[in-house]
Structures are given as structure tokens and as C-alpha cells.
Amino acid sequence: MRSEVPQSALKKALLLEEGWISLSQGVELAPLERATAGPDAGLRSLFVEFDGYRVRLAVEESPFSLVRRSDGFAVELSGTTFLEKVAVQTPPHHVPNQLFINLSTPCAFDCKFCATPKLGIGFVLKPQKVARIVEEALERYRIDAIALTCSVLGSERESVKLLSQVVKLLRREFGHSIPIGVEPYVTKPEYVDELYSVGADEIKINVETFDRWIFQAVCPHKSYERILAALEHAATVFGKNRVCSNVLIGLGESDYTTLSGLRKLAEMGVVANLRPLRIPLVREEELRAATGGRAHRPSAARILGLALKYKEVLNRHGLRTYRFKTMCFRCTGCEIVPQQDV
Ligand code: SF4
Ligand code: SF4
């Protein structure tokens, strides 16, 4: 590993490679939130913080365990100390100091890495309900940002309409002092414009992978070209360091393909979240079949190596992950974030 990598970043990468943590006897925490969106849907998770780093781990059987010590929490790896004096966060709304709300779960699409449509719980939050959640959270917690995600309801239009209605209502009730990020599936430039015009500050449109063969296999209902076109348009509307996109690492793609795609996004002014793949149990067979058995959680070395190379790309294009005010670059829990972790 290159010498510029701090020990703490290496430890975060090792925790990300594993993705799970178990709770030792005697560890009592506030109720853990169960995610409803993406590959983590259905899992209970917590955040471990150390040396300025934050990592989100799902709670399950794991060689890493959270233990209670007289001076706080520590993380052990197979019984020996891995991290001392860690802080543990169990935020009620998905992310520390941020209100990240999933507006809906029924989905017309069938992305092979996503557990949301398989959750067995179907809900669609009405704008008024979201406003009450926000009101209550603002009264009770320190909230620096709001993030809104949703499934694809009957159509792209339907989901964008719901997101727009929610953003509009939140702006009307709570003003413009709190940043709002939105994460829609969107391919039409006019929908991007609409979300911006109602008051969204940042947007995430997920490309998922730059490997076209894998994209077709794992996102059978999505259009790769139209996602890229929407991202390019969004960068001109929302501006620099306000448009991002999830890129999954571990679907069987090569680093070469990934870095070429990342350069292309950077030229557009779009910043990517390099997200280690988690294979949901409910999708395991489908995902392995769709990727020809190549889907796997990436190693710590690969996670770090890509983050370091991507940092150079971002620096070259004047893009800054730390300028984002909402969503994953604000949180940093699920990946090694260039310019923040390394
Ligand atoms: S569009 Fe794909 S990733 Fe999004 S909720 Fe539906 S199945 Fe999941
Ligand atoms: S990095 Fe993104 S997906 Fe992960 S916990 Fe934070 S906000 Fe959620």
C-alpha cells in the first residue's frame, strides 16, 4: 500500500471490506434503524467514528466486534484490539446530523443489487407526512442537511413529481437555510430542471457501473446513455460540486473501465461515490447470475487504490468532495472518500 495512506484510512478500508460488525455481550445501544433503500435495505446498521473517520457497518455475525470498555467503545478483530476509543452513532434518520428520508419502496424496476423491491413492505410517504418528520427532527436533533431518495414508482414522472412536491413543501415550511439533496432516477432534462427550480441544492443520479455489459444485466430497466445525458445536463443546472452519482465497485468491472468512466464524469463536472458492493441475501442468486458469478465485495486494497487514483482525477478537474452539503459526501460512512479520507 502507498505510504501516503494514513493508518486510520487503512483501518476504515478493512472495515469496509468486511462490511459487518457484531455486538459483544453487554453492548447496549439505542434501537438501530433498518434501512429501506438500496442494497442495505432491511439491514440494521450503526456508525463507528475514530480519528476523524466514519464508517457505517451492518450488524451481523462478523470477525469485527464492538465491545464496551470502561472508557467507552472499542472494536476488536477476532478477539484482539483493532480500534480503541471509538464513538458509536445510531442516528434515528439514517445518517448522523442529516435527515435522509426514503419516500417510497414499491419499484417498477428490478436492479439486481437492490433489496428495496424485495423488502415486503410497501410505503409511499405523502409530502405532509415528510414535513411532519422534518419538523419533529429539527426540534429534537441537530440536522445540517436533508436528503431525499425514492424508488421508481409507476414511472419516472411519478417519482419526480413526488420528490418535487416534497421539496416544494419543505421549502415553503422551513425556508432555504437548510440544504436539500435529491436522489431520483431521472433521464429527462426537464425533470432535472424541475427539481432544481423547486429548491433542491444537490442531485445524485446513479450510473451504477461503467461496464456496459454489466449495466444491462444488473439494471435491465434503466438507460445508461440517458443517465449520462441527465448527469451532464444536471452539472450545467446545479453547478460544480453539486452533482454526484453512485458507482458500484465489485460487480465484476475492471479498474480500467471504472477509471475511464470516472474521468468522463469529471469532465462533465460530476463527482462519483465509489461504493463497495454489498450483495443482499435476497438478491444473491440473481446478482451472481446477472454478473456471471463475478459479483463480490471488493478488497480493502482495491477500495483504497481506486480512491487514490480517483483523487488525482478530481484534483485535476477542480472537483471537491468536501464541498457537498448533503447525502453521501457529507456522511462519508460507506466508502473511502477521496479528499476527505485519503
Ligand atoms: S430503481 Fe433500482 S436501485 Fe432504485 S429502488 Fe428501484 S430497484 Fe432499487
Ligand atoms: S454514505 Fe450515503 S448511503 Fe452510506 S450511510 Fe451515508 S448517506 Fe447513507
mmCIF file of C-alpha atoms and ligand atoms in Angstrom:
data_model
loop_
_atom_site.group_PDB
_atom_site.id
_atom_site.type_symbol
_atom_site.label_atom_id
_atom_site.label_comp_id
_atom_site.label_asym_id
_atom_site.label_seq_id
_atom_site.Cartn_x
_atom_site.Cartn_y
_atom_site.Cartn_z
ATOM 1 C CA MET A 1 0.000 0.000 0.000
ATOM 2 C CA ARG A 2 1.279 3.508 -0.805
ATOM 3 C CA SER A 3 2.880 5.367 2.082
ATOM 4 C CA GLU A 4 0.546 8.383 1.806
ATOM 5 C CA VAL A 5 -2.329 6.322 3.202
ATOM 6 C CA PRO A 6 -2.902 7.101 6.878
ATOM 7 C CA GLN A 7 -3.242 4.074 9.170
ATOM 8 C CA SER A 8 -6.787 5.122 10.040
ATOM 9 C CA ALA A 9 -7.785 5.142 6.353
ATOM 10 C CA LEU A 10 -6.345 1.652 6.024
ATOM 11 C CA LYS A 11 -8.412 0.549 9.007
ATOM 12 C CA LYS A 12 -11.535 2.121 7.556
ATOM 13 C CA ALA A 13 -10.897 0.263 4.288
ATOM 14 C CA LEU A 14 -10.518 -3.023 6.172
ATOM 15 C CA LEU A 15 -13.815 -2.402 7.947
ATOM 16 C CA LEU A 16 -15.456 -1.576 4.596
ATOM 17 C CA GLU A 17 -14.054 -4.738 3.046
ATOM 18 C CA GLU A 18 -15.837 -6.690 5.781
ATOM 19 C CA GLY A 19 -18.967 -4.504 5.912
ATOM 20 C CA TRP A 20 -20.317 -6.144 9.063
ATOM 21 C CA ILE A 21 -19.795 -5.855 12.788
ATOM 22 C CA SER A 22 -21.162 -7.924 15.635
ATOM 23 C CA LEU A 23 -22.166 -6.634 19.046
ATOM 24 C CA SER A 24 -20.399 -8.199 22.019
ATOM 25 C CA GLN A 25 -22.291 -9.096 25.129
ATOM 26 C CA GLY A 26 -23.057 -6.090 27.274
ATOM 27 C CA VAL A 27 -23.164 -3.605 24.387
ATOM 28 C CA GLU A 28 -26.452 -1.802 24.650
ATOM 29 C CA LEU A 29 -27.350 0.768 22.040
ATOM 30 C CA ALA A 30 -30.348 2.840 21.068
ATOM 31 C CA PRO A 31 -32.607 0.945 18.622
ATOM 32 C CA LEU A 32 -30.811 0.544 15.302
ATOM 33 C CA GLU A 33 -32.557 1.925 12.238
ATOM 34 C CA ARG A 34 -33.395 -0.558 9.495
ATOM 35 C CA ALA A 35 -32.545 0.829 6.043
ATOM 36 C CA THR A 36 -35.264 0.766 3.360
ATOM 37 C CA ALA A 37 -33.269 1.810 0.287
ATOM 38 C CA GLY A 38 -30.651 0.153 -1.913
ATOM 39 C CA PRO A 39 -28.509 -2.926 -1.267
ATOM 40 C CA ASP A 40 -28.641 -2.318 2.513
ATOM 41 C CA ALA A 41 -32.437 -2.336 2.642
ATOM 42 C CA GLY A 42 -33.644 -4.416 5.558
ATOM 43 C CA LEU A 43 -30.300 -4.309 7.428
ATOM 44 C CA ARG A 44 -29.705 -2.720 10.818
ATOM 45 C CA SER A 45 -26.574 -0.579 10.877
ATOM 46 C CA LEU A 46 -24.502 1.645 13.099
ATOM 47 C CA PHE A 47 -21.700 4.160 12.565
ATOM 48 C CA VAL A 48 -18.271 3.830 14.134
ATOM 49 C CA GLU A 49 -16.173 7.014 14.341
ATOM 50 C CA PHE A 50 -12.438 7.248 15.037
ATOM 51 C CA ASP A 51 -9.622 9.732 14.273
ATOM 52 C CA GLY A 52 -11.977 11.857 12.151
ATOM 53 C CA TYR A 53 -13.122 8.846 10.098
ATOM 54 C CA ARG A 54 -16.634 7.463 9.961
ATOM 55 C CA VAL A 55 -17.720 4.047 8.761
ATOM 56 C CA ARG A 56 -21.151 2.513 8.528
ATOM 57 C CA LEU A 57 -21.407 -1.194 9.270
ATOM 58 C CA ALA A 58 -24.331 -3.560 9.204
ATOM 59 C CA VAL A 59 -24.843 -5.507 12.395
ATOM 60 C CA GLU A 60 -24.435 -9.230 11.905
ATOM 61 C CA GLU A 61 -22.055 -12.079 12.648
ATOM 62 C CA SER A 62 -18.544 -10.771 11.866
ATOM 63 C CA PRO A 63 -14.876 -11.154 12.912
ATOM 64 C CA PHE A 64 -15.113 -7.457 13.894
ATOM 65 C CA SER A 65 -16.979 -6.873 17.126
ATOM 66 C CA LEU A 66 -17.987 -3.800 19.042
ATOM 67 C CA VAL A 67 -17.033 -4.115 22.681
ATOM 68 C CA ARG A 68 -17.730 -1.987 25.730
ATOM 69 C CA ARG A 69 -14.664 -0.876 27.728
ATOM 70 C CA SER A 70 -14.507 1.170 30.934
ATOM 71 C CA ASP A 71 -13.595 4.297 28.912
ATOM 72 C CA GLY A 72 -16.065 3.803 26.032
ATOM 73 C CA PHE A 73 -16.275 1.547 22.974
ATOM 74 C CA ALA A 74 -13.587 -0.333 21.077
ATOM 75 C CA VAL A 75 -13.550 -2.568 18.010
ATOM 76 C CA GLU A 76 -11.919 -5.976 18.198
ATOM 77 C CA LEU A 77 -10.867 -8.188 15.319
ATOM 78 C CA SER A 78 -11.114 -11.858 16.214
ATOM 79 C CA GLY A 79 -10.667 -11.006 19.886
ATOM 80 C CA THR A 80 -7.724 -8.557 19.638
ATOM 81 C CA THR A 81 -7.988 -4.778 19.744
ATOM 82 C CA PHE A 82 -8.380 -3.234 16.289
ATOM 83 C CA LEU A 83 -9.519 0.261 17.286
ATOM 84 C CA GLU A 84 -9.616 1.902 20.682
ATOM 85 C CA LYS A 85 -11.837 4.721 21.901
ATOM 86 C CA VAL A 86 -14.337 4.765 19.065
ATOM 87 C CA ALA A 87 -17.563 6.727 19.112
ATOM 88 C CA VAL A 88 -20.712 4.903 18.091
ATOM 89 C CA GLN A 89 -23.624 6.629 16.409
ATOM 90 C CA THR A 90 -27.086 5.165 15.924
ATOM 91 C CA PRO A 91 -28.933 8.005 14.187
ATOM 92 C CA PRO A 92 -32.733 7.710 14.016
ATOM 93 C CA HIS A 93 -32.845 9.043 10.452
ATOM 94 C CA HIS A 94 -30.160 7.017 8.671
ATOM 95 C CA VAL A 95 -27.187 9.406 8.941
ATOM 96 C CA PRO A 96 -25.619 11.460 11.759
ATOM 97 C CA ASN A 97 -26.730 15.115 11.647
ATOM 98 C CA GLN A 98 -28.604 14.594 8.436
ATOM 99 C CA LEU A 99 -32.192 13.689 7.702
ATOM 100 C CA PHE A 100 -32.058 11.095 4.944
ATOM 101 C CA ILE A 101 -35.562 10.003 4.023
ATOM 102 C CA ASN A 102 -36.650 7.309 1.618
ATOM 103 C CA LEU A 103 -40.006 8.415 0.227
ATOM 104 C CA SER A 104 -41.113 5.105 -1.256
ATOM 105 C CA THR A 105 -40.337 1.410 -1.618
ATOM 106 C CA PRO A 106 -42.529 -0.118 -4.360
ATOM 107 C CA CYS A 107 -40.425 -0.050 -7.513
ATOM 108 C CA ALA A 108 -41.262 -0.608 -11.151
ATOM 109 C CA PHE A 109 -37.623 -1.507 -11.821
ATOM 110 C CA ASP A 110 -35.628 -4.552 -10.849
ATOM 111 C CA CYS A 111 -31.980 -3.672 -10.282
ATOM 112 C CA LYS A 112 -30.260 -6.898 -9.334
ATOM 113 C CA PHE A 113 -28.188 -5.397 -6.488
ATOM 114 C CA CYS A 114 -31.116 -3.671 -4.769
ATOM 115 C CA ALA A 115 -33.098 -5.158 -1.906
ATOM 116 C CA THR A 116 -35.780 -2.442 -1.812
ATOM 117 C CA PRO A 117 -38.375 -4.141 -4.048
ATOM 118 C CA LYS A 118 -37.847 -7.387 -2.126
ATOM 119 C CA LEU A 119 -38.418 -5.902 1.309
ATOM 120 C CA GLY A 120 -42.013 -6.946 1.541
ATOM 121 C CA ILE A 121 -43.032 -3.577 2.946
ATOM 122 C CA GLY A 122 -44.643 -1.092 0.609
ATOM 123 C CA PHE A 123 -44.962 2.553 1.543
ATOM 124 C CA VAL A 124 -45.177 5.904 -0.189
ATOM 125 C CA LEU A 125 -44.796 8.930 2.086
ATOM 126 C CA LYS A 126 -47.098 11.849 1.387
ATOM 127 C CA PRO A 127 -45.465 15.313 1.340
ATOM 128 C CA GLN A 128 -47.331 16.370 4.504
ATOM 129 C CA LYS A 129 -46.047 13.320 6.346
ATOM 130 C CA VAL A 130 -42.463 14.138 5.306
ATOM 131 C CA ALA A 131 -42.911 17.717 6.503
ATOM 132 C CA ARG A 132 -44.001 16.434 9.937
ATOM 133 C CA ILE A 133 -40.973 14.088 10.107
ATOM 134 C CA VAL A 134 -38.715 17.038 9.290
ATOM 135 C CA GLU A 135 -40.416 19.299 11.811
ATOM 136 C CA GLU A 136 -40.038 16.772 14.603
ATOM 137 C CA ALA A 137 -36.413 16.021 13.738
ATOM 138 C CA LEU A 138 -35.475 19.702 13.578
ATOM 139 C CA GLU A 139 -36.929 20.176 17.049
ATOM 140 C CA ARG A 140 -35.159 17.167 18.564
ATOM 141 C CA TYR A 141 -31.800 16.798 16.807
ATOM 142 C CA ARG A 142 -29.013 18.749 15.191
ATOM 143 C CA ILE A 143 -29.836 18.483 11.500
ATOM 144 C CA ASP A 144 -27.468 20.108 8.983
ATOM 145 C CA ALA A 145 -28.989 18.755 5.770
ATOM 146 C CA ILE A 146 -31.934 16.934 4.282
ATOM 147 C CA ALA A 147 -31.607 14.187 1.682
ATOM 148 C CA LEU A 148 -34.481 12.569 -0.178
ATOM 149 C CA THR A 149 -34.409 9.359 -2.124
ATOM 150 C CA CYS A 150 -37.180 7.238 -3.620
ATOM 151 C CA SER A 151 -37.881 4.176 -5.699
ATOM 152 C CA VAL A 152 -39.254 4.391 -9.228
ATOM 153 C CA LEU A 153 -42.989 4.376 -8.657
ATOM 154 C CA GLY A 154 -45.210 3.624 -11.662
ATOM 155 C CA SER A 155 -42.964 5.773 -13.854
ATOM 156 C CA GLU A 156 -40.033 8.172 -13.734
ATOM 157 C CA ARG A 157 -42.533 11.048 -13.915
ATOM 158 C CA GLU A 158 -44.411 9.827 -10.848
ATOM 159 C CA SER A 159 -41.285 9.673 -8.678
ATOM 160 C CA VAL A 160 -40.003 13.061 -9.830
ATOM 161 C CA LYS A 161 -43.424 14.538 -9.119
ATOM 162 C CA LEU A 162 -43.381 13.152 -5.570
ATOM 163 C CA LEU A 163 -39.837 14.447 -4.962
ATOM 164 C CA SER A 164 -40.744 17.875 -6.371
ATOM 165 C CA GLN A 165 -43.851 18.133 -4.212
ATOM 166 C CA VAL A 166 -41.862 17.241 -1.109
ATOM 167 C CA VAL A 167 -39.026 19.700 -1.834
ATOM 168 C CA LYS A 168 -41.521 22.452 -2.621
ATOM 169 C CA LEU A 169 -43.398 21.890 0.646
ATOM 170 C CA LEU A 170 -40.207 21.720 2.715
ATOM 171 C CA ARG A 171 -39.008 24.993 1.206
ATOM 172 C CA ARG A 172 -42.363 26.603 1.950
ATOM 173 C CA GLU A 173 -42.453 25.391 5.561
ATOM 174 C CA PHE A 174 -38.777 25.536 6.539
ATOM 175 C CA GLY A 175 -37.247 28.126 4.227
ATOM 176 C CA HIS A 176 -33.975 27.939 2.347
ATOM 177 C CA SER A 177 -31.435 27.793 5.163
ATOM 178 C CA ILE A 178 -31.152 24.000 5.170
ATOM 179 C CA PRO A 179 -29.597 22.308 2.101
ATOM 180 C CA ILE A 180 -31.645 19.639 0.354
ATOM 181 C CA GLY A 181 -30.213 16.852 -1.818
ATOM 182 C CA VAL A 182 -32.342 14.608 -4.032
ATOM 183 C CA GLU A 183 -31.610 11.175 -5.462
ATOM 184 C CA PRO A 184 -34.042 10.334 -8.275
ATOM 185 C CA TYR A 185 -33.871 8.011 -11.220
ATOM 186 C CA VAL A 186 -34.083 10.698 -13.854
ATOM 187 C CA THR A 187 -33.320 10.744 -17.559
ATOM 188 C CA LYS A 188 -35.207 13.767 -18.880
ATOM 189 C CA PRO A 189 -33.560 17.196 -18.726
ATOM 190 C CA GLU A 190 -36.872 18.854 -17.859
ATOM 191 C CA TYR A 191 -37.166 16.723 -14.707
ATOM 192 C CA VAL A 192 -33.698 17.831 -13.624
ATOM 193 C CA ASP A 193 -34.776 21.442 -14.209
ATOM 194 C CA GLU A 194 -37.954 20.883 -12.235
ATOM 195 C CA LEU A 195 -36.134 19.533 -9.178
ATOM 196 C CA TYR A 196 -33.718 22.442 -9.275
ATOM 197 C CA SER A 197 -36.477 25.014 -9.682
ATOM 198 C CA VAL A 198 -38.456 23.784 -6.646
ATOM 199 C CA GLY A 199 -35.393 24.227 -4.440
ATOM 200 C CA ALA A 200 -33.123 21.164 -4.473
ATOM 201 C CA ASP A 201 -29.469 22.157 -3.935
ATOM 202 C CA GLU A 202 -27.769 18.934 -4.960
ATOM 203 C CA ILE A 203 -28.696 15.937 -7.052
ATOM 204 C CA LYS A 204 -27.488 12.354 -7.280
ATOM 205 C CA ILE A 205 -28.263 10.341 -10.398
ATOM 206 C CA ASN A 206 -26.756 6.885 -10.174
ATOM 207 C CA VAL A 207 -24.878 5.403 -13.115
ATOM 208 C CA GLU A 208 -24.039 2.274 -11.025
ATOM 209 C CA THR A 209 -21.330 0.927 -13.380
ATOM 210 C CA PHE A 210 -19.402 1.974 -16.485
ATOM 211 C CA ASP A 211 -19.255 -1.568 -17.787
ATOM 212 C CA ARG A 212 -21.996 -1.592 -20.410
ATOM 213 C CA TRP A 213 -22.443 -5.352 -20.386
ATOM 214 C CA ILE A 214 -22.811 -5.434 -16.617
ATOM 215 C CA PHE A 215 -25.086 -2.389 -16.663
ATOM 216 C CA GLN A 216 -27.524 -4.104 -18.994
ATOM 217 C CA ALA A 217 -27.502 -7.251 -16.910
ATOM 218 C CA VAL A 218 -27.989 -5.630 -13.496
ATOM 219 C CA CYS A 219 -30.167 -2.622 -14.445
ATOM 220 C CA PRO A 220 -32.443 -4.106 -17.110
ATOM 221 C CA HIS A 221 -34.926 -1.221 -16.988
ATOM 222 C CA LYS A 222 -32.500 1.692 -16.959
ATOM 223 C CA SER A 223 -30.861 3.563 -19.807
ATOM 224 C CA TYR A 224 -27.103 4.091 -19.481
ATOM 225 C CA GLU A 225 -26.947 6.765 -22.195
ATOM 226 C CA ARG A 226 -29.840 8.729 -20.778
ATOM 227 C CA ILE A 227 -28.442 8.635 -17.242
ATOM 228 C CA LEU A 228 -25.145 10.072 -18.530
ATOM 229 C CA ALA A 229 -27.010 12.707 -20.526
ATOM 230 C CA ALA A 230 -29.057 13.631 -17.436
ATOM 231 C CA LEU A 231 -25.854 13.919 -15.374
ATOM 232 C CA GLU A 232 -24.257 16.162 -17.970
ATOM 233 C CA HIS A 233 -27.324 18.375 -18.033
ATOM 234 C CA ALA A 234 -27.578 18.397 -14.208
ATOM 235 C CA ALA A 235 -23.992 19.655 -13.928
ATOM 236 C CA THR A 236 -24.867 22.678 -16.072
ATOM 237 C CA VAL A 237 -28.004 23.389 -14.000
ATOM 238 C CA PHE A 238 -26.890 22.627 -10.422
ATOM 239 C CA GLY A 239 -23.253 23.612 -10.928
ATOM 240 C CA LYS A 240 -19.867 22.281 -9.889
ATOM 241 C CA ASN A 241 -19.638 20.080 -6.765
ATOM 242 C CA ARG A 242 -23.393 19.707 -6.604
ATOM 243 C CA VAL A 243 -23.977 16.712 -8.840
ATOM 244 C CA CYS A 244 -22.949 13.194 -7.889
ATOM 245 C CA SER A 245 -23.509 9.592 -8.908
ATOM 246 C CA ASN A 246 -23.139 6.190 -7.261
ATOM 247 C CA VAL A 247 -20.679 3.817 -8.914
ATOM 248 C CA LEU A 248 -20.692 0.303 -7.501
ATOM 249 C CA ILE A 249 -17.348 -1.428 -7.055
ATOM 250 C CA GLY A 250 -17.483 -5.216 -7.166
ATOM 251 C CA LEU A 251 -19.917 -6.104 -9.953
ATOM 252 C CA GLY A 252 -17.098 -7.605 -12.000
ATOM 253 C CA GLU A 253 -15.976 -4.382 -13.711
ATOM 254 C CA SER A 254 -12.292 -3.627 -14.301
ATOM 255 C CA ASP A 255 -10.435 -0.714 -12.724
ATOM 256 C CA TYR A 256 -9.579 0.480 -16.219
ATOM 257 C CA THR A 257 -13.277 0.747 -17.209
ATOM 258 C CA THR A 258 -14.131 2.374 -13.885
ATOM 259 C CA LEU A 259 -11.386 4.997 -14.101
ATOM 260 C CA SER A 260 -12.234 5.804 -17.736
ATOM 261 C CA GLY A 261 -15.847 6.377 -16.694
ATOM 262 C CA LEU A 262 -14.807 8.466 -13.701
ATOM 263 C CA ARG A 263 -12.688 10.687 -15.978
ATOM 264 C CA LYS A 264 -15.667 11.137 -18.268
ATOM 265 C CA LEU A 265 -17.882 12.181 -15.346
ATOM 266 C CA ALA A 266 -15.189 14.556 -14.090
ATOM 267 C CA GLU A 267 -15.045 16.240 -17.493
ATOM 268 C CA MET A 268 -18.776 16.874 -17.123
ATOM 269 C CA GLY A 269 -18.302 18.261 -13.593
ATOM 270 C CA VAL A 270 -19.883 15.244 -11.896
ATOM 271 C CA VAL A 271 -18.391 13.579 -8.793
ATOM 272 C CA ALA A 272 -18.845 9.853 -8.123
ATOM 273 C CA ASN A 273 -19.346 7.898 -4.939
ATOM 274 C CA LEU A 274 -17.239 4.746 -5.212
ATOM 275 C CA ARG A 275 -19.461 2.344 -3.340
ATOM 276 C CA PRO A 276 -18.225 -1.117 -2.341
ATOM 277 C CA LEU A 277 -20.864 -3.596 -3.442
ATOM 278 C CA ARG A 278 -22.921 -5.291 -0.785
ATOM 279 C CA ILE A 279 -24.675 -8.394 -2.023
ATOM 280 C CA PRO A 280 -28.113 -8.531 -0.431
ATOM 281 C CA LEU A 281 -29.076 -12.010 0.693
ATOM 282 C CA VAL A 282 -32.430 -11.702 -1.081
ATOM 283 C CA ARG A 283 -30.612 -10.935 -4.360
ATOM 284 C CA GLU A 284 -27.595 -13.194 -4.087
ATOM 285 C CA GLU A 285 -28.557 -15.737 -6.725
ATOM 286 C CA GLU A 286 -29.927 -13.198 -9.215
ATOM 287 C CA LEU A 287 -26.897 -10.948 -8.872
ATOM 288 C CA ARG A 288 -24.429 -13.781 -9.305
ATOM 289 C CA ALA A 289 -26.335 -14.998 -12.354
ATOM 290 C CA ALA A 290 -26.510 -11.489 -13.868
ATOM 291 C CA THR A 291 -22.779 -10.897 -13.429
ATOM 292 C CA GLY A 292 -21.653 -14.363 -14.468
ATOM 293 C CA GLY A 293 -20.554 -15.075 -10.896
ATOM 294 C CA ARG A 294 -18.254 -12.036 -10.771
ATOM 295 C CA ALA A 295 -20.099 -10.015 -8.123
ATOM 296 C CA HIS A 296 -18.161 -9.776 -4.850
ATOM 297 C CA ARG A 297 -17.339 -7.323 -2.077
ATOM 298 C CA PRO A 298 -14.098 -5.552 -3.108
ATOM 299 C CA SER A 299 -10.901 -5.860 -1.096
ATOM 300 C CA ALA A 300 -9.552 -3.057 1.101
ATOM 301 C CA ALA A 301 -6.596 -2.710 -1.296
ATOM 302 C CA ARG A 302 -8.888 -2.187 -4.286
ATOM 303 C CA ILE A 303 -11.138 0.251 -2.413
ATOM 304 C CA LEU A 304 -8.122 2.324 -1.363
ATOM 305 C CA GLY A 305 -6.307 2.058 -4.692
ATOM 306 C CA LEU A 306 -9.306 3.325 -6.650
ATOM 307 C CA ALA A 307 -9.943 6.149 -4.169
ATOM 308 C CA LEU A 308 -6.327 7.330 -4.506
ATOM 309 C CA LYS A 309 -6.400 7.264 -8.303
ATOM 310 C CA TYR A 310 -9.790 8.968 -8.344
ATOM 311 C CA LYS A 311 -8.457 11.700 -6.055
ATOM 312 C CA GLU A 312 -5.951 12.652 -8.752
ATOM 313 C CA VAL A 313 -8.765 12.833 -11.325
ATOM 314 C CA LEU A 314 -10.862 15.055 -9.051
ATOM 315 C CA ASN A 315 -7.926 17.338 -8.259
ATOM 316 C CA ARG A 316 -7.125 17.728 -11.950
ATOM 317 C CA HIS A 317 -10.685 18.895 -12.637
ATOM 318 C CA GLY A 318 -11.034 21.165 -9.603
ATOM 319 C CA LEU A 319 -13.767 18.966 -8.120
ATOM 320 C CA ARG A 320 -14.108 18.740 -4.333
ATOM 321 C CA THR A 321 -15.984 16.036 -2.426
ATOM 322 C CA TYR A 322 -15.937 18.171 0.735
ATOM 323 C CA ARG A 323 -17.921 20.949 -0.886
ATOM 324 C CA PHE A 324 -21.079 18.824 -0.988
ATOM 325 C CA LYS A 325 -23.523 19.674 1.759
ATOM 326 C CA THR A 326 -25.887 16.704 1.604
ATOM 327 C CA MET A 327 -26.067 12.959 1.056
ATOM 328 C CA CYS A 328 -23.070 10.620 0.947
ATOM 329 C CA PHE A 329 -20.168 13.082 0.652
ATOM 330 C CA ARG A 330 -21.447 14.791 3.768
ATOM 331 C CA CYS A 331 -21.808 11.471 5.542
ATOM 332 C CA THR A 332 -18.732 9.519 4.234
ATOM 333 C CA GLY A 333 -19.823 6.306 6.007
ATOM 334 C CA CYS A 334 -19.960 3.781 3.164
ATOM 335 C CA GLU A 335 -16.764 4.339 1.192
ATOM 336 C CA ILE A 336 -13.231 5.713 1.194
ATOM 337 C CA VAL A 337 -13.858 9.297 0.148
ATOM 338 C CA PRO A 338 -11.067 10.984 -1.833
ATOM 339 C CA GLN A 339 -10.022 14.374 -0.420
ATOM 340 C CA GLN A 340 -11.664 13.533 2.915
ATOM 341 C CA ASP A 341 -10.387 10.081 3.916
ATOM 342 C CA VAL A 342 -7.284 9.981 1.706
HETATM 343 S S1 SF4 B 1 -34.645 1.832 -9.363
HETATM 344 FE FE1 SF4 B 1 -33.336 0.082 -8.950
HETATM 345 S S2 SF4 B 1 -31.968 0.826 -7.290
HETATM 346 FE FE2 SF4 B 1 -33.747 2.210 -7.345
HETATM 347 S S3 SF4 B 1 -35.196 1.355 -5.858
HETATM 348 FE FE3 SF4 B 1 -35.747 0.521 -7.879
HETATM 349 S S4 SF4 B 1 -34.688 -1.446 -7.982
HETATM 350 FE FE4 SF4 B 1 -33.737 -0.242 -6.326
HETATM 351 S S1 SF4 B 2 -22.608 7.180 2.817
HETATM 352 FE FE1 SF4 B 2 -24.586 7.546 1.862
HETATM 353 S S2 SF4 B 2 -25.622 5.557 1.785
HETATM 354 FE FE2 SF4 B 2 -23.926 5.404 3.245
HETATM 355 S S3 SF4 B 2 -24.876 5.835 5.235
HETATM 356 FE FE3 SF4 B 2 -24.039 7.727 4.465
HETATM 357 S S4 SF4 B 2 -25.707 8.721 3.387
HETATM 358 FE FE4 SF4 B 2 -26.288 6.577 3.670
#
